[in-house]
GROMACS .gro file of C-alpha atoms in nm:
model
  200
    1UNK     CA    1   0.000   0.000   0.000
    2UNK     CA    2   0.156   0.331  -0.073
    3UNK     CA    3   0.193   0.583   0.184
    4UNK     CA    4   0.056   0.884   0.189
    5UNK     CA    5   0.332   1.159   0.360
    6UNK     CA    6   0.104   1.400   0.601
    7UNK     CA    7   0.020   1.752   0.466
    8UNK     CA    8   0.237   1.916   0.731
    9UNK     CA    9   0.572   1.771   0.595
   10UNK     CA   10   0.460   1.832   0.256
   11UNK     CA   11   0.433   2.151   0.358
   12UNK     CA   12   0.792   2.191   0.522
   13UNK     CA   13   1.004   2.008   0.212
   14UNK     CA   14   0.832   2.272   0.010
   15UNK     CA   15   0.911   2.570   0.222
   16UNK     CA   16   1.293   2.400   0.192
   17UNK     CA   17   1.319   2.481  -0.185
   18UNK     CA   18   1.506   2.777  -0.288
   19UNK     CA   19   1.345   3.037  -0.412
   20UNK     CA   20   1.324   3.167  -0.766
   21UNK     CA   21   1.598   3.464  -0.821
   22UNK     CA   22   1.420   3.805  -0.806
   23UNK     CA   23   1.348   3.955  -1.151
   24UNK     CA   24   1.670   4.199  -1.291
   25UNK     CA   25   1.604   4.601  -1.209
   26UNK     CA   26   1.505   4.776  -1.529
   27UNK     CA   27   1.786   4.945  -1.726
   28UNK     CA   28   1.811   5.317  -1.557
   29UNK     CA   29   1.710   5.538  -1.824
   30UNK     CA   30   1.974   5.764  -1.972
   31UNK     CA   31   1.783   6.165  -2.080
   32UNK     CA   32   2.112   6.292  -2.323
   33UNK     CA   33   2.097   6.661  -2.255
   34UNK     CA   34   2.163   6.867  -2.516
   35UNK     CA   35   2.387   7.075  -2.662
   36UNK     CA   36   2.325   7.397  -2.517
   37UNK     CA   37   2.329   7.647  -2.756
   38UNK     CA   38   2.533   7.958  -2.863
   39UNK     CA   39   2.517   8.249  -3.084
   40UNK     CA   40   2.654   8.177  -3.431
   41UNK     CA   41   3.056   8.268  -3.440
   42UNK     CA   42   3.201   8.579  -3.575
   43UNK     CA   43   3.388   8.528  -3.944
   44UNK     CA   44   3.726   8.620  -3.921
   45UNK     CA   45   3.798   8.889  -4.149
   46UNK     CA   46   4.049   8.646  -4.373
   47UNK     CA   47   4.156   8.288  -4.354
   48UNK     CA   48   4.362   8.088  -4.147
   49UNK     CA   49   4.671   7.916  -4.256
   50UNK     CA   50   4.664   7.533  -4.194
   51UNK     CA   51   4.911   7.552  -3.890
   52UNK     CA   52   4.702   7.870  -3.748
   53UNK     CA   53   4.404   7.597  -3.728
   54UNK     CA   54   4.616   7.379  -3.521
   55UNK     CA   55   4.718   7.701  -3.324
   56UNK     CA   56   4.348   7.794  -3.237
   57UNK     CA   57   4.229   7.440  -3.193
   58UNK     CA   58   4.531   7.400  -2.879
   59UNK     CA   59   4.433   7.732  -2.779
   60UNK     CA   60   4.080   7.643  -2.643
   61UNK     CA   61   4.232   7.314  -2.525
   62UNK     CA   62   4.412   7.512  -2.331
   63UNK     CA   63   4.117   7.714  -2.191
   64UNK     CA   64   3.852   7.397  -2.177
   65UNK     CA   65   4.159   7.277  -1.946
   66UNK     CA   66   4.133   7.642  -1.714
   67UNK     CA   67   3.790   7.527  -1.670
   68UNK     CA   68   3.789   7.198  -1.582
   69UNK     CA   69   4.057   7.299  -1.316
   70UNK     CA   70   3.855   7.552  -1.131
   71UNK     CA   71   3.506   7.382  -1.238
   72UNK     CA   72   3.648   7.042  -1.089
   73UNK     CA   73   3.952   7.111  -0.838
   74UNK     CA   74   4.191   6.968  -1.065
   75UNK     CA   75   4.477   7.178  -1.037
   76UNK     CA   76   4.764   6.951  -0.998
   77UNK     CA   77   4.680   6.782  -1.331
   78UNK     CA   78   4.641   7.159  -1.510
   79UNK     CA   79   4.984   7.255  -1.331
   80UNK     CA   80   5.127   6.939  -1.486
   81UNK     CA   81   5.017   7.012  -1.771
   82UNK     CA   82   5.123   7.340  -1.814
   83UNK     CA   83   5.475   7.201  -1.704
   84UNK     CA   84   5.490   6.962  -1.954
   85UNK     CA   85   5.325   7.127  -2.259
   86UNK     CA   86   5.480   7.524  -2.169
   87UNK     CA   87   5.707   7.560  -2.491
   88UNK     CA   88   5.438   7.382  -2.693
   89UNK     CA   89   5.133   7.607  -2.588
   90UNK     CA   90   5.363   7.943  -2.633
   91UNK     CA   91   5.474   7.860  -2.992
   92UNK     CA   92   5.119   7.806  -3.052
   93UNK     CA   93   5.019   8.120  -2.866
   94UNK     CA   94   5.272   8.262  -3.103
   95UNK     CA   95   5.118   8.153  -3.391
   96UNK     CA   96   4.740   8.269  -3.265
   97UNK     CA   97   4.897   8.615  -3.258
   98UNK     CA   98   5.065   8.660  -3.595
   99UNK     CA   99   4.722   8.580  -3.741
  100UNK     CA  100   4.555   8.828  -3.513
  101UNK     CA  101   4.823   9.081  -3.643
  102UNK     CA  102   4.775   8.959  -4.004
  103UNK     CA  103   4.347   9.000  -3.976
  104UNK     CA  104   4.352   9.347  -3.775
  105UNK     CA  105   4.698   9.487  -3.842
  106UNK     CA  106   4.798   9.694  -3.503
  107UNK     CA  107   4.459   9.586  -3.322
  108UNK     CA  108   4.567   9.242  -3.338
  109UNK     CA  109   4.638   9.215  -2.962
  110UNK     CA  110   4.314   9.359  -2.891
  111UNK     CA  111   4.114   9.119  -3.093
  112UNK     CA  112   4.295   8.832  -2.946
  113UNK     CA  113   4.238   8.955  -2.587
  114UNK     CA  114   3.868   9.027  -2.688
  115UNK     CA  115   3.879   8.623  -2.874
  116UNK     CA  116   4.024   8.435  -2.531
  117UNK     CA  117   3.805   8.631  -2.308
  118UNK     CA  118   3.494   8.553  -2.511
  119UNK     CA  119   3.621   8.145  -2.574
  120UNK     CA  120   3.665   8.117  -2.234
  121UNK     CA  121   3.325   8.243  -2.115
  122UNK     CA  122   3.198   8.044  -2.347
  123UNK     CA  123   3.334   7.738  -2.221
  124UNK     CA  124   3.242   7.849  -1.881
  125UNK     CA  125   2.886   7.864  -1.960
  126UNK     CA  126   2.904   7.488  -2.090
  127UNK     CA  127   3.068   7.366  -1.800
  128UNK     CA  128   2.786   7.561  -1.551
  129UNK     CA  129   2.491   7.416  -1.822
  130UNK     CA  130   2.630   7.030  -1.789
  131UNK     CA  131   2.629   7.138  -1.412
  132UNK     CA  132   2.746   6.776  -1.192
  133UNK     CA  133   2.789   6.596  -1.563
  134UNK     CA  134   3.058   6.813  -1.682
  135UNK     CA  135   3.336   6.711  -1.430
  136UNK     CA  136   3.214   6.344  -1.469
  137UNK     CA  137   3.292   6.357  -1.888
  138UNK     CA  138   3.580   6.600  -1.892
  139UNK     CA  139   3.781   6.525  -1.617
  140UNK     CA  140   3.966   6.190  -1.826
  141UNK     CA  141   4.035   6.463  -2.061
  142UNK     CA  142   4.299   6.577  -1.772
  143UNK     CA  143   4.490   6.227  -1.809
  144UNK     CA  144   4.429   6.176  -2.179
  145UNK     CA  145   4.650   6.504  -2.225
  146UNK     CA  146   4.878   6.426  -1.962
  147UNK     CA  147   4.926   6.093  -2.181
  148UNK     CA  148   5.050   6.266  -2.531
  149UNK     CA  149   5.411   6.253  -2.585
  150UNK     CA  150   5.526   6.579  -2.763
  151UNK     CA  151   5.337   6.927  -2.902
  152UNK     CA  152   5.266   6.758  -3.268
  153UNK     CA  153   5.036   6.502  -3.072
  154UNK     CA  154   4.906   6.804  -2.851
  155UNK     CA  155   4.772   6.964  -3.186
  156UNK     CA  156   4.622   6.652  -3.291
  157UNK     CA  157   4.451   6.634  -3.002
  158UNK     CA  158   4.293   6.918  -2.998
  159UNK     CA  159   4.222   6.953  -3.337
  160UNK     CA  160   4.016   6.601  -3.303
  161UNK     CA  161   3.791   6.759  -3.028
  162UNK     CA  162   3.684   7.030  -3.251
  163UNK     CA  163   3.533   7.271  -3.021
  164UNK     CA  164   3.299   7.501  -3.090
  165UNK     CA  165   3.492   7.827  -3.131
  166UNK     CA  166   3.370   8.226  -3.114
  167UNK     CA  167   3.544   8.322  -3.388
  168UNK     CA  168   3.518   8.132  -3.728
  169UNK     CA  169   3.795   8.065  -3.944
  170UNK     CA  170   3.808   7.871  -4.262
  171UNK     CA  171   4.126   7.702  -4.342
  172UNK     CA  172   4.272   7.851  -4.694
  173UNK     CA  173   4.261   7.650  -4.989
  174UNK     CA  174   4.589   7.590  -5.173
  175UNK     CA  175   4.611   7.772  -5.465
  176UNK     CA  176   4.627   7.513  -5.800
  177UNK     CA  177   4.947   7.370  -5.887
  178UNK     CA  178   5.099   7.503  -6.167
  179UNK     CA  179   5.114   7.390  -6.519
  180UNK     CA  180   5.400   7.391  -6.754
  181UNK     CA  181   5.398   7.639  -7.050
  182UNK     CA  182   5.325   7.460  -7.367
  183UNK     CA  183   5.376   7.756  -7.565
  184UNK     CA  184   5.629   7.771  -7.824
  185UNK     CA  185   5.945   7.976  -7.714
  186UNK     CA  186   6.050   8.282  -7.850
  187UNK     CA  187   6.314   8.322  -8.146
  188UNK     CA  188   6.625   8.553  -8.071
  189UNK     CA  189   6.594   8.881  -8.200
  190UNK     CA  190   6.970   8.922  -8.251
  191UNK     CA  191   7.064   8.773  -8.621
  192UNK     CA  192   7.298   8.485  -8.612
  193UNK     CA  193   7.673   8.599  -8.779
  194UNK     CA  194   7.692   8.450  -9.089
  195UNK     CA  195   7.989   8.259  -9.197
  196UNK     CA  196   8.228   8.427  -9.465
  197UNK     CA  197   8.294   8.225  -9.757
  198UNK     CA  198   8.634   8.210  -9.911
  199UNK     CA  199   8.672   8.222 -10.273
  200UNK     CA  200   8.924   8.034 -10.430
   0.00000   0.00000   0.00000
Protein backbone atom coordinates (compact mmCIF):
# COMPACT_ATOMS: atom_id res chain seq x y z
CA UNK A 1 0.00 0.00 0.00
CA UNK A 2 1.56 3.31 -0.73
CA UNK A 3 1.93 5.83 1.84
CA UNK A 4 0.56 8.84 1.89
CA UNK A 5 3.32 11.59 3.60
CA UNK A 6 1.04 14.00 6.01
CA UNK A 7 0.20 17.52 4.66
CA UNK A 8 2.37 19.16 7.31
CA UNK A 9 5.72 17.71 5.95
CA UNK A 10 4.60 18.32 2.56
CA UNK A 11 4.33 21.51 3.58
CA UNK A 12 7.92 21.91 5.22
CA UNK A 13 10.04 20.08 2.12
CA UNK A 14 8.32 22.72 0.10
CA UNK A 15 9.11 25.70 2.22
CA UNK A 16 12.93 24.00 1.92
CA UNK A 17 13.19 24.81 -1.85
CA UNK A 18 15.06 27.77 -2.88
CA UNK A 19 13.45 30.37 -4.12
CA UNK A 20 13.24 31.67 -7.66
CA UNK A 21 15.98 34.64 -8.21
CA UNK A 22 14.20 38.05 -8.06
CA UNK A 23 13.48 39.55 -11.51
CA UNK A 24 16.70 41.99 -12.91
CA UNK A 25 16.04 46.01 -12.09
CA UNK A 26 15.05 47.76 -15.29
CA UNK A 27 17.86 49.45 -17.26
CA UNK A 28 18.11 53.17 -15.57
CA UNK A 29 17.10 55.38 -18.24
CA UNK A 30 19.74 57.64 -19.72
CA UNK A 31 17.83 61.65 -20.80
CA UNK A 32 21.12 62.92 -23.23
CA UNK A 33 20.97 66.61 -22.55
CA UNK A 34 21.63 68.67 -25.16
CA UNK A 35 23.87 70.75 -26.62
CA UNK A 36 23.25 73.97 -25.17
CA UNK A 37 23.29 76.47 -27.56
CA UNK A 38 25.33 79.58 -28.63
CA UNK A 39 25.17 82.49 -30.84
CA UNK A 40 26.54 81.77 -34.31
CA UNK A 41 30.56 82.68 -34.40
CA UNK A 42 32.01 85.79 -35.75
CA UNK A 43 33.88 85.28 -39.44
CA UNK A 44 37.26 86.20 -39.21
CA UNK A 45 37.98 88.89 -41.49
CA UNK A 46 40.49 86.46 -43.73
CA UNK A 47 41.56 82.88 -43.54
CA UNK A 48 43.62 80.88 -41.47
CA UNK A 49 46.71 79.16 -42.56
CA UNK A 50 46.64 75.33 -41.94
CA UNK A 51 49.11 75.52 -38.90
CA UNK A 52 47.02 78.70 -37.48
CA UNK A 53 44.04 75.97 -37.28
CA UNK A 54 46.16 73.79 -35.21
CA UNK A 55 47.18 77.01 -33.24
CA UNK A 56 43.48 77.94 -32.37
CA UNK A 57 42.29 74.40 -31.93
CA UNK A 58 45.31 74.00 -28.79
CA UNK A 59 44.33 77.32 -27.79
CA UNK A 60 40.80 76.43 -26.43
CA UNK A 61 42.32 73.14 -25.25
CA UNK A 62 44.12 75.12 -23.31
CA UNK A 63 41.17 77.14 -21.91
CA UNK A 64 38.52 73.97 -21.77
CA UNK A 65 41.59 72.77 -19.46
CA UNK A 66 41.33 76.42 -17.14
CA UNK A 67 37.90 75.27 -16.70
CA UNK A 68 37.89 71.98 -15.82
CA UNK A 69 40.57 72.99 -13.16
CA UNK A 70 38.55 75.52 -11.31
CA UNK A 71 35.06 73.82 -12.38
CA UNK A 72 36.48 70.42 -10.89
CA UNK A 73 39.52 71.11 -8.38
CA UNK A 74 41.91 69.68 -10.65
CA UNK A 75 44.77 71.78 -10.37
CA UNK A 76 47.64 69.51 -9.98
CA UNK A 77 46.80 67.82 -13.31
CA UNK A 78 46.41 71.59 -15.10
CA UNK A 79 49.84 72.55 -13.31
CA UNK A 80 51.27 69.39 -14.86
CA UNK A 81 50.17 70.12 -17.71
CA UNK A 82 51.23 73.40 -18.14
CA UNK A 83 54.75 72.01 -17.04
CA UNK A 84 54.90 69.62 -19.54
CA UNK A 85 53.25 71.27 -22.59
CA UNK A 86 54.80 75.24 -21.69
CA UNK A 87 57.07 75.60 -24.91
CA UNK A 88 54.38 73.82 -26.93
CA UNK A 89 51.33 76.07 -25.88
CA UNK A 90 53.63 79.43 -26.33
CA UNK A 91 54.74 78.60 -29.92
CA UNK A 92 51.19 78.06 -30.52
CA UNK A 93 50.19 81.20 -28.66
CA UNK A 94 52.72 82.62 -31.03
CA UNK A 95 51.18 81.53 -33.91
CA UNK A 96 47.40 82.69 -32.65
CA UNK A 97 48.97 86.15 -32.58
CA UNK A 98 50.65 86.60 -35.95
CA UNK A 99 47.22 85.80 -37.41
CA UNK A 100 45.55 88.28 -35.13
CA UNK A 101 48.23 90.81 -36.43
CA UNK A 102 47.75 89.59 -40.04
CA UNK A 103 43.47 90.00 -39.76
CA UNK A 104 43.52 93.47 -37.75
CA UNK A 105 46.98 94.87 -38.42
CA UNK A 106 47.98 96.94 -35.03
CA UNK A 107 44.59 95.86 -33.22
CA UNK A 108 45.67 92.42 -33.38
CA UNK A 109 46.38 92.15 -29.62
CA UNK A 110 43.14 93.59 -28.91
CA UNK A 111 41.14 91.19 -30.93
CA UNK A 112 42.95 88.32 -29.46
CA UNK A 113 42.38 89.55 -25.87
CA UNK A 114 38.68 90.27 -26.88
CA UNK A 115 38.79 86.23 -28.74
CA UNK A 116 40.24 84.35 -25.31
CA UNK A 117 38.05 86.31 -23.08
CA UNK A 118 34.94 85.53 -25.11
CA UNK A 119 36.21 81.45 -25.74
CA UNK A 120 36.65 81.17 -22.34
CA UNK A 121 33.25 82.43 -21.15
CA UNK A 122 31.98 80.44 -23.47
CA UNK A 123 33.34 77.38 -22.21
CA UNK A 124 32.42 78.49 -18.81
CA UNK A 125 28.86 78.64 -19.60
CA UNK A 126 29.04 74.88 -20.90
CA UNK A 127 30.68 73.66 -18.00
CA UNK A 128 27.86 75.61 -15.51
CA UNK A 129 24.91 74.16 -18.22
CA UNK A 130 26.30 70.30 -17.89
CA UNK A 131 26.29 71.38 -14.12
CA UNK A 132 27.46 67.76 -11.92
CA UNK A 133 27.89 65.96 -15.63
CA UNK A 134 30.58 68.13 -16.82
CA UNK A 135 33.36 67.11 -14.30
CA UNK A 136 32.14 63.44 -14.69
CA UNK A 137 32.92 63.57 -18.88
CA UNK A 138 35.80 66.00 -18.92
CA UNK A 139 37.81 65.25 -16.17
CA UNK A 140 39.66 61.90 -18.26
CA UNK A 141 40.35 64.63 -20.61
CA UNK A 142 42.99 65.77 -17.72
CA UNK A 143 44.90 62.27 -18.09
CA UNK A 144 44.29 61.76 -21.79
CA UNK A 145 46.50 65.04 -22.25
CA UNK A 146 48.78 64.26 -19.62
CA UNK A 147 49.26 60.93 -21.81
CA UNK A 148 50.50 62.66 -25.31
CA UNK A 149 54.11 62.53 -25.85
CA UNK A 150 55.26 65.79 -27.63
CA UNK A 151 53.37 69.27 -29.02
CA UNK A 152 52.66 67.58 -32.68
CA UNK A 153 50.36 65.02 -30.72
CA UNK A 154 49.06 68.04 -28.51
CA UNK A 155 47.72 69.64 -31.86
CA UNK A 156 46.22 66.52 -32.91
CA UNK A 157 44.51 66.34 -30.02
CA UNK A 158 42.93 69.18 -29.98
CA UNK A 159 42.22 69.53 -33.37
CA UNK A 160 40.16 66.01 -33.03
CA UNK A 161 37.91 67.59 -30.28
CA UNK A 162 36.84 70.30 -32.51
CA UNK A 163 35.33 72.71 -30.21
CA UNK A 164 32.99 75.01 -30.90
CA UNK A 165 34.92 78.27 -31.31
CA UNK A 166 33.70 82.26 -31.14
CA UNK A 167 35.44 83.22 -33.88
CA UNK A 168 35.18 81.32 -37.28
CA UNK A 169 37.95 80.65 -39.44
CA UNK A 170 38.08 78.71 -42.62
CA UNK A 171 41.26 77.02 -43.42
CA UNK A 172 42.72 78.51 -46.94
CA UNK A 173 42.61 76.50 -49.89
CA UNK A 174 45.89 75.90 -51.73
CA UNK A 175 46.11 77.72 -54.65
CA UNK A 176 46.27 75.13 -58.00
CA UNK A 177 49.47 73.70 -58.87
CA UNK A 178 50.99 75.03 -61.67
CA UNK A 179 51.14 73.90 -65.19
CA UNK A 180 54.00 73.91 -67.54
CA UNK A 181 53.98 76.39 -70.50
CA UNK A 182 53.25 74.60 -73.67
CA UNK A 183 53.76 77.56 -75.65
CA UNK A 184 56.29 77.71 -78.24
CA UNK A 185 59.45 79.76 -77.14
CA UNK A 186 60.50 82.82 -78.50
CA UNK A 187 63.14 83.22 -81.46
CA UNK A 188 66.25 85.53 -80.71
CA UNK A 189 65.94 88.81 -82.00
CA UNK A 190 69.70 89.22 -82.51
CA UNK A 191 70.64 87.73 -86.21
CA UNK A 192 72.98 84.85 -86.12
CA UNK A 193 76.73 85.99 -87.79
CA UNK A 194 76.92 84.50 -90.89
CA UNK A 195 79.89 82.59 -91.97
CA UNK A 196 82.28 84.27 -94.65
CA UNK A 197 82.94 82.25 -97.57
CA UNK A 198 86.34 82.10 -99.11
CA UNK A 199 86.72 82.22 -102.73
CA UNK A 200 89.24 80.34 -104.30
Amino acid sequence: MRKVLPLAILTALAGCATPPPPPPPPAPVVVERPKPVFPAPTPAPICGKPAEKVAFAVAALRMQMSVIEITCDARGQFNAFTVKFRNDVAAQNKVVGGFFGRAYGNKGVANQDQYETAQINQMSEAGQYYGADFCKTSLPMMDQVLALQDGKALGEYAVAQKFDQVLAVEECTAPPPKTPSTATPAKSSTPAKSQAVKKS
